[in-house]
Amino acid sequence: MSREIEFAITTIPGLEDVAAQECGGLGITIEATSSGFIRCRGKKENLTRLLLFTRTVLRVLDPIFQGNFQSQGDLEKHLFRFSWERFLRPWQTFKILTIGRSSLASDRFLTLRIKDSIVDRLSLKQGKRPSVDTKNPDVTLTLFLGDSNVTVYRDAAGKPLSFRGYRSQAGEAPLNEVIAAGLCNILGWQGRGVFIDPMCGSGTIAIEAALISKGLYPQRSRPQGFAISHWPDKKAFGWQDSAEFSPEPLHGEFCIIAADRDPKMIKYARQNARRAGVEMDIHFVHSPFNQLHERTAGIRSGLSSSGENHQEFILMNPPYDKRLNLQDDPGLYTDIGDTLKQQWSGAVAGVFTANGNQAKHIGLRTDRKITIKNGPLDGRFLIYTLY
Ligand SMILES: C[S@@+](CC[C@H](N)C(=O)[O-])C[C@H]1O[C@@H](n2cnc3c(N)ncnc32)[C@H](O)[C@@H]1O
């Protein structure tokens, strides 16, 4: 049995509770949470499970250097003595991402000093200098600066875990995959029942919903792999280069519908679903939202023929008037509210938008409102129970 270690994960600000719940499910203890950042404690091998099995984690970070320093000189003394060769081979490339500010020196200067200390140390101990690659590094180090404290983490993911690898076709405003999975979770989708994304665009929400229904691990299509595969001590973290991960067994029935009024988006969504291995688990429908209830009656009743009453979940991400404009359809949000109210009684609905003014036109009473960052925008997730 390995001993417990401290590490950290990052997520989208607003999804901390969901990410913490996922970590808890893997036996990880949450120590502290701040915006988009969670400090955890758990067994070393849990790091690999976090990478592979969580849906709302962006990065998994292992702290390798940390401390409080009185001055820049004090920090440099520790940096240049640190055995970086334990974490990086001279033939590997690396990159440093810097977050926060320090009173010791500027973040640019500190990043540069850390880079120099790594290169000098490896050159001295192993006779070769590793080089920096900002695009495709083997090892990504994240530097967190507090007032006088500095922590260097090595990032087990590399490219953030939102890059699942299934979305090669996208519309104007594709949703981050981690946000899509988080919205499914918050709405209460556990993979069973009827799930509808009536404005599916490139299909992200419906694909994440289908991966949940099938118990498929979210990173199965990721072509770029994980940075942990370059770690010299990866085996201690339970990493195996050629491990096979089988789906969890399925229980219960589901029906997932992805619709859009734009036929090109239906084509893209289908292609992306194929890449994710869930094309046959989603019904693709070309329809405007206000005609979708009627057009999908047959599909939805297929599930009810088993005699069970299935809850319907509607989750949509309509245009915000930012990347996709609303000039051609100024009444869209009023229409969303009317359609939900008149056609979808009994369903639970979630609308994710970054346009607070337009959201008011939905005109229905929300059960819950949650703010989730969508890039630089404050996204609002509005949840309605429809009677
Ligand atoms: C912001 S995009 C959705 C992005 C999507 N979540 C993704 O990950 O790609 C909004 C989508 O809503 C669709 N749309 C807008 N109005 C619609 C309507 N009344 N009925 C159906 N689809 C609509 C657009 O064609 C567009 O594809």
mmCIF file of N, CA and C in Angstrom, residues 15 18 21 179-192 194-198 205 209 212 311-317 340 347-352 367-368 370 372 381-386:
data_model
loop_
_atom_site.group_PDB
_atom_site.id
_atom_site.type_symbol
_atom_site.label_atom_id
_atom_site.label_comp_id
_atom_site.label_asym_id
_atom_site.label_seq_id
_atom_site.Cartn_x
_atom_site.Cartn_y
_atom_site.Cartn_z
ATOM 1 N N LEU A 15 -17.315 24.920 -11.015
ATOM 2 C CA LEU A 15 -17.507 23.454 -11.002
ATOM 3 C C LEU A 15 -16.740 22.783 -9.849
ATOM 4 N N VAL A 18 -18.662 19.923 -8.038
ATOM 5 C CA VAL A 18 -18.813 18.708 -8.845
ATOM 6 C C VAL A 18 -17.478 17.963 -8.911
ATOM 7 N N GLN A 21 -16.718 16.296 -5.662
ATOM 8 C CA GLN A 21 -17.549 15.094 -5.511
ATOM 9 C C GLN A 21 -16.944 13.926 -6.326
ATOM 10 N N ILE A 179 -17.030 21.698 -19.073
ATOM 11 C CA ILE A 179 -18.265 22.405 -18.687
ATOM 12 C C ILE A 179 -19.473 21.534 -19.057
ATOM 13 N N ALA A 180 -19.457 20.949 -20.270
ATOM 14 C CA ALA A 180 -20.594 20.116 -20.699
ATOM 15 C C ALA A 180 -20.835 18.977 -19.707
ATOM 16 N N ALA A 181 -19.762 18.300 -19.293
ATOM 17 C CA ALA A 181 -19.914 17.186 -18.344
ATOM 18 C C ALA A 181 -20.419 17.707 -16.990
ATOM 19 N N GLY A 182 -19.919 18.875 -16.571
ATOM 20 C CA GLY A 182 -20.342 19.464 -15.293
ATOM 21 C C GLY A 182 -21.826 19.826 -15.319
ATOM 22 N N LEU A 183 -22.306 20.369 -16.442
ATOM 23 C CA LEU A 183 -23.717 20.743 -16.548
ATOM 24 C C LEU A 183 -24.599 19.496 -16.454
ATOM 25 N N CYS A 184 -24.186 18.406 -17.130
ATOM 26 C CA CYS A 184 -24.956 17.146 -17.055
ATOM 27 C C CYS A 184 -25.077 16.716 -15.593
ATOM 28 N N ASN A 185 -23.953 16.777 -14.884
ATOM 29 C CA ASN A 185 -23.932 16.350 -13.483
ATOM 30 C C ASN A 185 -24.856 17.229 -12.635
ATOM 31 N N ILE A 186 -24.741 18.545 -12.794
ATOM 32 C CA ILE A 186 -25.540 19.466 -11.962
ATOM 33 C C ILE A 186 -27.037 19.287 -12.248
ATOM 34 N N LEU A 187 -27.379 19.028 -13.518
ATOM 35 C CA LEU A 187 -28.791 18.846 -13.865
ATOM 36 C C LEU A 187 -29.351 17.557 -13.265
ATOM 37 N N GLY A 188 -28.477 16.636 -12.881
ATOM 38 C CA GLY A 188 -28.930 15.393 -12.247
ATOM 39 C C GLY A 188 -28.876 14.206 -13.186
ATOM 40 N N TRP A 189 -28.246 14.352 -14.373
ATOM 41 C CA TRP A 189 -28.158 13.241 -15.323
ATOM 42 C C TRP A 189 -27.175 12.186 -14.811
ATOM 43 N N GLN A 190 -27.740 10.992 -14.531
ATOM 44 C CA GLN A 190 -26.862 9.904 -14.096
ATOM 45 C C GLN A 190 -26.816 8.817 -15.148
ATOM 46 N N GLY A 191 -27.278 9.159 -16.350
ATOM 47 C CA GLY A 191 -27.146 8.220 -17.467
ATOM 48 C C GLY A 191 -28.412 7.456 -17.794
ATOM 49 N N ARG A 192 -29.457 7.610 -16.990
ATOM 50 C CA ARG A 192 -30.690 6.856 -17.234
ATOM 51 C C ARG A 192 -31.856 7.803 -17.470
ATOM 52 N N VAL A 194 -34.411 10.004 -20.374
ATOM 53 C CA VAL A 194 -34.357 10.649 -21.689
ATOM 54 C C VAL A 194 -33.554 11.938 -21.556
ATOM 55 N N PHE A 195 -32.576 12.134 -22.428
ATOM 56 C CA PHE A 195 -31.724 13.329 -22.379
ATOM 57 C C PHE A 195 -31.780 14.006 -23.742
ATOM 58 N N ILE A 196 -32.065 15.311 -23.739
ATOM 59 C CA ILE A 196 -32.202 16.026 -25.008
ATOM 60 C C ILE A 196 -31.352 17.290 -24.999
ATOM 61 N N ASP A 197 -30.480 17.443 -26.009
ATOM 62 C CA ASP A 197 -29.841 18.743 -26.251
ATOM 63 C C ASP A 197 -30.462 19.294 -27.537
ATOM 64 N N PRO A 198 -31.377 20.258 -27.415
ATOM 65 C CA PRO A 198 -32.106 20.733 -28.599
ATOM 66 C C PRO A 198 -31.300 21.717 -29.454
ATOM 67 N N ILE A 205 -22.461 18.379 -25.542
ATOM 68 C CA ILE A 205 -23.276 18.028 -24.361
ATOM 69 C C ILE A 205 -23.846 16.614 -24.516
ATOM 70 N N ALA A 209 -23.079 13.316 -22.282
ATOM 71 C CA ALA A 209 -24.205 12.598 -21.653
ATOM 72 C C ALA A 209 -24.145 11.118 -22.022
ATOM 73 N N ILE A 212 -21.431 9.237 -20.176
ATOM 74 C CA ILE A 212 -21.885 8.948 -18.798
ATOM 75 C C ILE A 212 -22.808 7.720 -18.827
ATOM 76 N N GLN A 311 -37.730 9.935 -16.566
ATOM 77 C CA GLN A 311 -37.562 11.389 -16.429
ATOM 78 C C GLN A 311 -36.926 11.950 -17.709
ATOM 79 N N GLU A 312 -37.426 13.120 -18.168
ATOM 80 C CA GLU A 312 -36.807 13.769 -19.326
ATOM 81 C C GLU A 312 -35.927 14.927 -18.849
ATOM 82 N N PHE A 313 -34.713 14.961 -19.366
ATOM 83 C CA PHE A 313 -33.748 16.018 -19.033
ATOM 84 C C PHE A 313 -33.476 16.808 -20.321
ATOM 85 N N ILE A 314 -33.646 18.129 -20.269
ATOM 86 C CA ILE A 314 -33.329 18.964 -21.437
ATOM 87 C C ILE A 314 -32.168 19.866 -21.036
ATOM 88 N N LEU A 315 -31.119 19.851 -21.812
ATOM 89 C CA LEU A 315 -29.946 20.688 -21.483
ATOM 90 C C LEU A 315 -29.514 21.418 -22.745
ATOM 91 N N MET A 316 -29.553 22.751 -22.697
ATOM 92 C CA MET A 316 -29.218 23.502 -23.917
ATOM 93 C C MET A 316 -28.251 24.647 -23.658
ATOM 94 N N ASN A 317 -27.536 24.996 -24.711
ATOM 95 C CA ASN A 317 -26.537 26.058 -24.685
ATOM 96 C C ASN A 317 -26.835 26.954 -25.907
ATOM 97 N N LEU A 340 -40.609 25.525 -23.647
ATOM 98 C CA LEU A 340 -40.426 24.706 -22.441
ATOM 99 C C LEU A 340 -41.745 24.600 -21.681
ATOM 100 N N ALA A 347 -40.600 17.728 -17.491
ATOM 101 C CA ALA A 347 -39.142 17.622 -17.706
ATOM 102 C C ALA A 347 -38.384 18.515 -16.719
ATOM 103 N N VAL A 348 -37.091 18.219 -16.565
ATOM 104 C CA VAL A 348 -36.184 19.133 -15.865
ATOM 105 C C VAL A 348 -35.354 19.781 -16.968
ATOM 106 N N ALA A 349 -35.222 21.117 -16.945
ATOM 107 C CA ALA A 349 -34.497 21.780 -18.034
ATOM 108 C C ALA A 349 -33.367 22.631 -17.481
ATOM 109 N N GLY A 350 -32.253 22.661 -18.211
ATOM 110 C CA GLY A 350 -31.117 23.518 -17.848
ATOM 111 C C GLY A 350 -30.717 24.340 -19.058
ATOM 112 N N VAL A 351 -30.564 25.642 -18.857
ATOM 113 C CA VAL A 351 -30.134 26.522 -19.951
ATOM 114 C C VAL A 351 -28.809 27.154 -19.527
ATOM 115 N N PHE A 352 -27.764 26.957 -20.340
ATOM 116 C CA PHE A 352 -26.461 27.558 -20.022
ATOM 117 C C PHE A 352 -26.208 28.697 -21.007
ATOM 118 N N ASP A 367 -35.292 27.115 -10.510
ATOM 119 C CA ASP A 367 -35.091 26.390 -9.241
ATOM 120 C C ASP A 367 -33.735 26.750 -8.661
ATOM 121 N N ARG A 368 -32.736 26.813 -9.576
ATOM 122 C CA ARG A 368 -31.352 27.121 -9.152
ATOM 123 C C ARG A 368 -30.684 27.935 -10.231
ATOM 124 N N ILE A 370 -26.594 28.943 -11.217
ATOM 125 C CA ILE A 370 -25.190 28.719 -10.833
ATOM 126 C C ILE A 370 -24.300 29.476 -11.809
ATOM 127 N N ILE A 372 -20.896 29.772 -13.736
ATOM 128 C CA ILE A 372 -19.766 28.919 -14.167
ATOM 129 C C ILE A 372 -18.997 29.707 -15.221
ATOM 130 N N PHE A 381 -25.937 29.076 -15.360
ATOM 131 C CA PHE A 381 -26.668 27.832 -15.595
ATOM 132 C C PHE A 381 -27.989 27.941 -14.849
ATOM 133 N N LEU A 382 -29.083 28.006 -15.613
ATOM 134 C CA LEU A 382 -30.420 28.217 -15.052
ATOM 135 C C LEU A 382 -31.175 26.894 -15.109
ATOM 136 N N ILE A 383 -31.694 26.466 -13.956
ATOM 137 C CA ILE A 383 -32.355 25.151 -13.914
ATOM 138 C C ILE A 383 -33.841 25.331 -13.586
ATOM 139 N N TYR A 384 -34.682 24.673 -14.369
ATOM 140 C CA TYR A 384 -36.136 24.796 -14.225
ATOM 141 C C TYR A 384 -36.760 23.414 -14.071
ATOM 142 N N THR A 385 -37.743 23.303 -13.173
ATOM 143 C CA THR A 385 -38.593 22.111 -13.159
ATOM 144 C C THR A 385 -39.880 22.532 -13.842
ATOM 145 N N LEU A 386 -40.301 21.795 -14.868
ATOM 146 C CA LEU A 386 -41.447 22.231 -15.674
ATOM 147 C C LEU A 386 -42.707 21.459 -15.263
#
